Backbone as JSON, one array per atom type, in Angstrom:
{
  "sequence": "XXXXXXXXXXXXXXXXXXXXXXXXXXXXXXXXXXXXXXXXXXXXXXXXXXXXXXXXXXXXXXXXXXXXXXXXXXXXXXXXXXXXXXXXXXXXXXXXXXXXXXXXXXXXXXXXXXXXXXXXXXXXXXXXXXXXXXXXXXXXXXXXXXXXXXXXXXXXXXXXXXXXXXXXXXXXXXXXXXXXXXXXX",
  "N": [[-24.81, -6.09, -2.37], [-24.74, -6.95, -5.73], [-24.39, -10.11, -7.3], [-23.88, -10.24, -9.97], [-22.29, -8.22, -10.76], [-19.01, -6.73, -11.12], [-16.47, -7.16, -8.53], [-16.6, -4.84, -5.82], [-18.2, -2.93, -7.06], [-21.06, -0.78, -7.4], [-24.43, -0.71, -8.36], [-26.0, 1.66, -10.61], [-28.4, 3.79, -12.23], [-27.91, 6.27, -13.01], [-25.62, 8.43, -14.79], [-22.79, 9.29, -13.97], [-20.48, 12.06, -14.36], [-17.16, 12.25, -15.35], [-14.36, 13.91, -16.35], [-11.43, 14.52, -18.2], [-9.46, 16.88, -19.78], [-11.55, 18.2, -21.54], [-13.3, 18.41, -24.68], [-14.3, 20.82, -27.16], [-17.72, 21.23, -28.31], [-18.78, 19.42, -31.25], [-20.12, 19.17, -34.44], [-21.68, 16.31, -35.85], [-21.36, 16.0, -38.63], [-18.92, 17.19, -39.1], [-17.07, 15.51, -38.1], [-14.02, 13.68, -38.02], [-12.35, 10.75, -37.98], [-9.24, 9.44, -37.33], [-7.04, 6.79, -38.16], [-3.98, 5.51, -37.52], [-0.37, 5.02, -37.49], [1.09, 1.94, -36.68], [-0.01, 0.6, -39.09], [-1.1, -0.76, -42.23], [-2.65, 0.76, -43.95], [-3.34, 4.01, -43.62], [-6.12, 5.67, -42.24], [-8.77, 8.03, -42.66], [-11.77, 8.77, -41.56], [-15.03, 9.95, -42.08], [-18.29, 10.85, -40.79], [-20.26, 9.64, -42.5], [-18.77, 7.59, -43.76], [-18.15, 5.98, -41.56], [-20.72, 5.2, -40.68], [-21.49, 3.72, -42.9], [-20.19, 1.34, -42.56], [-21.77, -0.34, -41.18], [-23.98, -0.59, -38.56], [-24.32, -1.56, -35.09], [-26.35, -2.44, -32.28], [-25.8, -2.63, -28.94], [-26.03, -3.88, -25.63], [-24.67, -3.24, -22.53], [-23.22, -3.38, -19.22], [-21.67, -0.55, -17.75], [-18.67, 0.15, -16.35], [-17.15, 2.04, -13.81], [-13.99, 3.0, -12.55], [-14.1, 4.22, -10.1], [-16.05, 2.94, -8.66], [-18.79, 2.7, -9.34], [-21.36, 1.22, -11.36], [-23.01, 1.61, -14.31], [-25.86, 0.19, -15.12], [-27.22, -1.88, -17.73], [-26.68, -0.36, -20.16], [-27.25, 0.99, -23.24], [-25.7, 1.01, -26.3], [-25.05, 2.3, -29.56], [-23.43, 1.86, -32.62], [-20.51, 1.42, -34.67], [-18.65, -1.58, -34.83], [-15.35, -1.46, -33.66], [-13.47, -3.25, -34.6], [-14.14, -3.61, -37.3], [-13.33, -1.23, -38.48], [-10.58, -1.28, -37.92], [-9.91, -3.51, -39.42], [-10.0, -2.51, -41.99], [-7.86, -0.75, -41.9], [-5.74, -2.45, -41.62], [-3.77, -3.62, -39.41], [-0.25, -3.72, -38.83], [1.84, -6.68, -38.78], [3.37, -6.7, -36.38], [1.97, -5.05, -34.66], [0.7, -4.37, -31.48], [-0.48, -2.8, -29.5], [-2.41, 0.17, -28.72], [-3.05, 3.7, -28.68], [-5.88, 5.45, -27.82], [-7.18, 8.47, -28.71], [-8.61, 11.52, -27.58], [-10.35, 14.46, -28.81], [-9.68, 16.47, -27.12], [-7.16, 15.9, -26.18], [-6.75, 13.9, -24.32], [-5.72, 10.53, -23.61], [-5.91, 6.94, -23.85], [-4.44, 3.87, -23.12], [-4.44, 0.78, -24.79], [-4.4, -2.76, -25.22], [-4.21, -4.29, -28.41], [-5.77, -6.58, -28.74], [-7.85, -6.14, -26.95], [-9.14, -3.99, -28.15], [-10.21, -5.12, -30.41], [-12.02, -6.9, -29.49], [-15.2, -8.62, -29.12], [-18.07, -6.53, -28.91], [-16.83, -4.07, -28.56], [-17.17, -0.79, -29.45], [-17.33, 1.99, -31.77], [-19.09, 4.4, -30.77], [-22.14, 6.2, -31.36], [-24.57, 6.59, -30.34], [-26.48, 6.62, -27.36], [-28.46, 4.85, -25.29], [-30.54, 5.0, -27.21], [-30.52, 7.61, -28.23], [-28.65, 10.34, -29.76], [-25.32, 10.5, -28.53], [-24.87, 12.61, -25.81], [-22.97, 15.67, -25.7], [-21.49, 16.01, -23.27], [-21.05, 13.4, -22.5], [-19.35, 12.46, -24.39], [-20.1, 12.69, -27.06], [-19.83, 13.67, -30.53], [-18.88, 11.09, -31.04], [-17.71, 8.26, -29.4], [-15.41, 5.99, -27.94], [-16.21, 2.75, -26.88], [-15.46, 0.4, -24.61], [-16.55, -2.14, -23.26], [-15.8, -4.24, -21.54], [-13.76, -3.35, -19.95], [-12.64, -0.97, -17.44], [-14.2, 2.29, -17.35], [-12.4, 4.43, -17.99], [-11.01, 3.66, -20.17], [-12.75, 3.92, -22.26], [-12.78, 6.15, -24.37], [-13.87, 9.47, -24.56], [-15.12, 11.82, -27.04], [-13.78, 10.89, -29.35], [-11.01, 10.98, -31.54], [-8.77, 9.86, -32.72], [-7.09, 6.79, -33.39], [-4.2, 5.29, -32.61], [-1.87, 3.01, -33.56], [0.66, 0.84, -32.21], [3.8, -0.91, -32.02], [4.53, -1.73, -29.58], [3.89, -1.56, -26.04], [2.37, 1.39, -24.85], [1.89, 4.22, -22.71], [-1.1, 5.76, -21.62], [-3.03, 8.64, -20.51], [-4.09, 8.07, -17.78], [-2.69, 5.73, -17.2], [-0.07, 6.63, -17.04], [-0.24, 7.86, -14.65], [-0.4, 5.99, -12.68], [-2.54, 4.21, -12.8], [-3.89, 0.94, -13.49], [-2.5, -0.99, -16.15], [-4.21, -2.45, -17.84], [-6.98, -2.7, -16.78], [-9.23, -4.39, -16.01], [-12.39, -4.86, -14.75], [-13.44, -7.11, -13.47], [-11.32, -8.3, -12.3], [-10.56, -6.39, -10.58], [-8.65, -4.5, -11.46], [-7.6, -1.82, -10.81], [-5.51, -0.01, -10.04], [-1.96, 0.31, -10.67]],
  "CA": [[-23.98, -6.23, -3.56], [-25.24, -7.92, -6.7], [-23.34, -11.04, -7.71], [-23.63, -10.15, -11.41], [-21.42, -7.07, -10.97], [-17.64, -6.96, -10.67], [-16.24, -6.85, -7.12], [-16.42, -3.44, -5.47], [-19.03, -2.05, -7.87], [-22.42, -0.53, -6.96], [-25.22, -0.37, -9.55], [-26.7, 2.93, -10.71], [-28.95, 4.12, -13.55], [-27.35, 7.57, -13.35], [-24.38, 8.35, -15.55], [-21.93, 10.36, -13.44], [-19.53, 12.63, -15.31], [-15.76, 12.45, -15.02], [-13.76, 14.37, -17.6], [-10.1, 15.09, -18.26], [-9.24, 17.5, -21.09], [-12.78, 18.23, -22.35], [-13.22, 18.93, -26.04], [-15.46, 21.64, -27.49], [-18.72, 20.52, -29.11], [-18.49, 19.21, -32.67], [-21.22, 18.6, -35.21], [-21.34, 15.0, -36.39], [-20.93, 16.13, -40.02], [-17.53, 17.65, -39.13], [-16.25, 14.49, -37.47], [-13.01, 12.96, -38.78], [-11.63, 9.79, -37.15], [-8.01, 8.99, -37.99], [-6.4, 5.56, -37.71], [-2.63, 5.64, -38.04], [0.67, 4.32, -36.74], [1.52, 0.63, -37.2], [-1.06, 0.07, -39.96], [-0.75, -0.76, -43.66], [-3.42, 1.81, -44.61], [-3.85, 5.08, -42.75], [-7.51, 6.01, -42.56], [-9.47, 9.18, -42.11], [-13.17, 8.46, -41.84], [-16.06, 10.86, -41.62], [-19.53, 10.28, -40.27], [-20.9, 8.77, -43.49], [-17.94, 6.4, -43.94], [-18.32, 5.12, -40.38], [-22.07, 4.63, -40.7], [-21.57, 2.76, -44.0], [-19.58, 0.08, -42.14], [-22.82, -1.16, -40.55], [-24.07, -0.33, -37.12], [-24.86, -2.56, -34.17], [-26.86, -1.96, -31.0], [-25.36, -3.57, -27.92], [-26.32, -3.46, -24.25], [-23.64, -3.68, -21.58], [-22.99, -2.57, -18.04], [-20.52, 0.35, -17.91], [-18.02, 0.13, -15.03], [-16.2, 3.11, -13.51], [-12.97, 2.62, -11.58], [-14.45, 4.8, -8.8], [-16.91, 2.02, -7.93], [-20.17, 2.59, -9.79], [-21.64, 0.55, -12.62], [-24.28, 1.99, -14.93], [-26.38, -1.07, -15.64], [-28.05, -1.93, -18.94], [-26.4, 0.8, -20.99], [-27.41, 0.6, -24.65], [-24.86, 1.78, -27.22], [-25.2, 2.02, -30.98], [-22.29, 2.35, -33.39], [-19.85, 0.44, -35.52], [-17.57, -2.29, -34.14], [-14.02, -0.96, -33.99], [-12.76, -4.28, -35.37], [-14.39, -3.38, -38.74], [-12.47, -0.12, -38.9], [-9.2, -1.74, -37.9], [-9.72, -4.45, -40.54], [-9.7, -1.69, -43.17], [-6.53, -0.15, -41.74], [-4.79, -3.56, -41.64], [-2.64, -3.49, -38.49], [0.98, -4.42, -39.2], [1.98, -7.91, -37.99], [3.94, -6.45, -35.06], [1.14, -4.14, -33.86], [0.19, -5.03, -30.27], [-1.14, -1.86, -28.61], [-2.88, 1.42, -29.32], [-3.56, 4.81, -27.89], [-7.1, 6.08, -28.3], [-7.03, 9.89, -28.4], [-9.77, 12.41, -27.68], [-10.07, 15.76, -29.43], [-9.14, 17.35, -26.09], [-5.79, 15.53, -25.85], [-6.73, 12.74, -23.43], [-5.44, 9.27, -24.29], [-5.97, 5.71, -23.08], [-3.65, 2.78, -23.7], [-5.18, -0.48, -24.87], [-3.88, -3.83, -26.07], [-4.99, -4.45, -29.64], [-6.76, -7.65, -28.57], [-9.02, -5.56, -26.29], [-9.84, -3.12, -29.1], [-10.91, -5.92, -31.43], [-12.91, -7.84, -28.8], [-16.64, -8.42, -29.37], [-18.74, -5.53, -28.09], [-16.13, -2.78, -28.59], [-17.82, 0.04, -30.47], [-17.24, 3.42, -31.97], [-20.51, 4.64, -30.5], [-22.72, 7.51, -31.6], [-25.88, 6.64, -29.69], [-26.56, 6.16, -25.98], [-29.86, 4.61, -24.91], [-31.48, 5.36, -28.27], [-30.41, 9.0, -28.67], [-27.26, 10.71, -29.96], [-24.57, 10.67, -27.28], [-24.71, 14.02, -25.47], [-21.59, 16.14, -25.71], [-20.8, 15.78, -22.0], [-20.71, 11.98, -22.41], [-18.4, 12.09, -25.43], [-20.61, 12.8, -28.41], [-20.68, 12.78, -31.3], [-18.33, 9.75, -31.19], [-16.88, 7.83, -28.28], [-15.01, 4.6, -27.89], [-16.83, 2.0, -25.78], [-14.76, -0.87, -24.36], [-17.39, -2.49, -22.11], [-15.22, -5.23, -20.63], [-12.74, -2.7, -19.15], [-13.13, 0.22, -16.74], [-14.62, 3.38, -18.23], [-11.37, 5.36, -18.46], [-10.55, 3.16, -21.47], [-13.79, 4.27, -23.25], [-12.42, 7.55, -24.6], [-14.87, 10.41, -25.08], [-14.73, 12.74, -28.11], [-12.74, 10.15, -30.05], [-10.47, 11.61, -32.74], [-7.66, 9.14, -33.34], [-6.59, 5.52, -32.88], [-2.81, 5.2, -33.05], [-1.34, 1.69, -33.25], [2.08, 0.76, -31.9], [4.39, -2.24, -31.95], [4.92, -1.89, -28.19], [2.95, -0.93, -25.12], [2.56, 2.81, -24.55], [1.01, 4.64, -21.62], [-2.02, 6.87, -21.81], [-3.14, 9.62, -19.43], [-4.2, 7.48, -16.45], [-1.63, 4.74, -17.0], [1.11, 7.39, -16.6], [-0.51, 8.34, -13.3], [-0.46, 4.88, -11.75], [-3.65, 3.28, -12.99], [-3.51, -0.35, -14.06], [-2.29, -0.93, -17.61], [-5.34, -3.03, -18.58], [-8.23, -2.18, -16.24], [-10.32, -5.38, -16.01], [-13.16, -4.69, -13.52], [-13.69, -8.41, -12.79], [-10.11, -8.59, -11.53], [-10.31, -5.16, -9.83], [-7.4, -3.94, -11.92], [-7.79, -0.37, -10.71], [-4.24, 0.73, -9.98], [-0.82, -0.5, -11.06]],
  "C": [[-24.56, -7.29, -4.47], [-24.09, -8.83, -7.13], [-23.09, -11.03, -9.21], [-22.8, -8.92, -11.77], [-20.0, -7.41, -10.55], [-17.47, -6.6, -9.19], [-16.03, -5.36, -6.91], [-17.27, -2.46, -6.24], [-20.45, -1.96, -7.3], [-23.25, -0.11, -8.17], [-25.87, 1.01, -9.46], [-27.33, 3.04, -12.09], [-28.5, 5.52, -13.95], [-26.1, 7.36, -14.2], [-23.5, 9.51, -15.08], [-20.9, 10.81, -14.48], [-18.15, 12.78, -14.69], [-15.07, 12.8, -16.33], [-12.36, 14.92, -17.35], [-9.95, 15.66, -19.67], [-10.5, 17.5, -21.95], [-12.52, 18.86, -23.71], [-14.44, 19.81, -26.3], [-16.46, 20.82, -28.31], [-18.33, 20.48, -30.59], [-19.73, 18.62, -33.31], [-20.78, 17.27, -35.81], [-20.81, 15.1, -37.83], [-19.47, 16.56, -40.14], [-16.56, 16.61, -38.57], [-15.26, 13.87, -38.46], [-12.27, 12.07, -37.79], [-10.41, 9.32, -37.94], [-7.53, 7.7, -37.34], [-5.02, 5.55, -38.35], [-1.64, 4.88, -37.17], [1.04, 3.02, -37.43], [0.39, -0.05, -37.97], [-0.56, 0.11, -41.4], [-1.43, 0.39, -44.4], [-3.89, 2.82, -43.58], [-5.26, 5.44, -43.2], [-7.87, 7.35, -41.97], [-10.91, 9.04, -42.54], [-14.09, 9.54, -41.27], [-17.29, 10.09, -41.16], [-20.14, 9.28, -41.24], [-20.11, 7.49, -43.71], [-18.08, 5.44, -42.76], [-19.68, 4.44, -40.4], [-22.21, 3.56, -41.78], [-20.97, 1.4, -43.64], [-20.58, -0.83, -41.43], [-22.83, -0.99, -39.06], [-24.64, -1.53, -36.37], [-25.38, -1.84, -32.93], [-26.52, -3.03, -29.98], [-25.68, -3.02, -26.54], [-25.3, -4.09, -23.32], [-23.76, -2.86, -20.31], [-21.71, -1.77, -18.27], [-19.92, 0.57, -16.53], [-17.02, 1.27, -14.88], [-15.25, 2.63, -12.42], [-13.28, 3.17, -10.18], [-15.49, 3.99, -8.04], [-18.36, 1.94, -8.36], [-20.23, 1.85, -11.13], [-23.0, 1.03, -13.12], [-24.79, 0.74, -15.65], [-27.19, -0.85, -16.92], [-27.91, -0.68, -19.8], [-26.39, 0.36, -22.45], [-26.63, 1.56, -25.54], [-25.17, 1.36, -28.66], [-24.01, 2.63, -31.7], [-21.73, 1.23, -34.24], [-18.75, -0.27, -34.71], [-16.2, -1.77, -34.6], [-13.24, -1.97, -34.81], [-12.97, -4.09, -36.87], [-13.5, -2.26, -39.28], [-11.02, -0.58, -38.95], [-8.91, -2.74, -39.02], [-9.42, -3.68, -41.83], [-8.31, -1.09, -43.11], [-5.42, -1.19, -41.85], [-3.6, -3.32, -40.7], [-1.44, -4.29, -38.98], [1.15, -5.64, -38.3], [2.53, -7.69, -36.58], [3.1, -5.56, -34.16], [0.52, -4.89, -32.68], [-0.66, -4.12, -29.4], [-1.6, -0.62, -29.38], [-3.09, 2.47, -28.25], [-4.82, 5.3, -28.58], [-7.05, 7.52, -27.79], [-8.36, 10.64, -28.52], [-9.36, 13.69, -28.4], [-9.5, 16.73, -28.42], [-7.72, 17.02, -25.67], [-5.65, 14.36, -24.89], [-6.42, 11.49, -24.23], [-5.58, 8.11, -23.32], [-5.22, 4.64, -23.85], [-4.46, 1.49, -23.66], [-4.43, -1.51, -25.69], [-4.8, -3.99, -27.29], [-6.06, -5.52, -29.5], [-8.0, -7.14, -27.83], [-9.81, -4.68, -27.24], [-10.64, -3.91, -30.13], [-11.86, -6.94, -30.8], [-14.37, -7.58, -29.17], [-17.21, -7.39, -28.4], [-18.07, -4.18, -28.07], [-16.65, -1.97, -29.77], [-17.22, 1.43, -30.57], [-18.69, 3.87, -31.91], [-20.92, 6.08, -30.78], [-24.09, 7.64, -30.95], [-25.8, 6.0, -28.31], [-28.03, 6.05, -25.6], [-30.86, 5.17, -25.92], [-31.43, 6.78, -28.75], [-28.93, 9.31, -28.94], [-26.55, 10.93, -28.62], [-24.44, 12.16, -26.99], [-23.23, 14.41, -25.42], [-20.86, 15.79, -24.41], [-20.42, 14.31, -21.78], [-19.88, 11.5, -23.59], [-18.88, 12.19, -26.84], [-19.86, 13.83, -29.23], [-20.16, 11.34, -31.42], [-17.45, 9.42, -30.0], [-16.55, 6.37, -28.46], [-15.7, 3.96, -26.71], [-16.15, 0.63, -25.71], [-15.42, -1.46, -23.11], [-16.77, -3.47, -21.13], [-14.08, -4.65, -19.78], [-13.36, -1.49, -18.43], [-13.32, 1.38, -17.72], [-13.53, 4.32, -18.7], [-10.79, 4.91, -19.81], [-11.52, 3.52, -22.6], [-13.71, 5.77, -23.54], [-13.57, 8.34, -25.21], [-14.26, 11.24, -26.21], [-13.61, 12.14, -28.97], [-12.33, 10.83, -31.34], [-9.47, 10.74, -33.47], [-7.4, 7.84, -32.61], [-5.19, 5.37, -33.47], [-2.23, 3.86, -32.6], [0.18, 1.71, -33.11], [2.52, -0.7, -31.89], [4.97, -2.5, -30.56], [3.85, -1.26, -27.32], [3.35, 0.51, -24.87], [1.58, 3.18, -23.46], [0.15, 5.82, -22.04], [-2.07, 7.73, -20.55], [-3.14, 8.97, -18.04], [-3.13, 6.43, -16.18], [-0.35, 5.42, -16.54], [0.97, 7.85, -15.16], [-0.78, 7.2, -12.31], [-1.64, 3.95, -11.86], [-3.14, 2.01, -13.65], [-3.39, -0.25, -15.57], [-3.49, -1.46, -18.39], [-6.68, -2.54, -18.07], [-9.42, -3.11, -16.31], [-11.1, -5.26, -14.7], [-13.4, -6.01, -12.77], [-12.48, -8.84, -11.98], [-9.71, -7.42, -10.63], [-8.94, -4.57, -10.17], [-7.53, -2.4, -11.98], [-6.48, 0.38, -10.82], [-3.08, -0.23, -10.18], [-0.07, -1.13, -9.93]]
}
């Protein structure tokens, strides 16, 4: 066991696939990301609008609740905090659901969505994210378990209270911090 990985994690360079509610393929040009709910300005952003917000390339380990960690995973995209700054969350907004085009959702505290390193990613290890890994756009929340990094991202919905997503309704931990082994509720 490496001491630079969270407890209970084993390193891998593979990227195993786990999918709930897969979405059909979508061309990047047809992408529309909506930000709504407890915001001052509802947004609907296409590919060009997202790219115009300025991209970053970040390298993180990607942790799965099942016990593997894909080490040195390089993502490219726009920080979600930039998008949320345009939407202006209402003062009472505390949580969000991130929704996939297939209907999957993950619950996240707003402070986790605006943390450094959280991206709306369109590139994985220097190439467009393959469809099976969530392309053309996926949420990447590197400091939490992978079920929070929603594939085929379509919508961010802000709330003034905590709400449960797909796995949270099924007994998974509400936050999912791998360093605290927050796997199940």
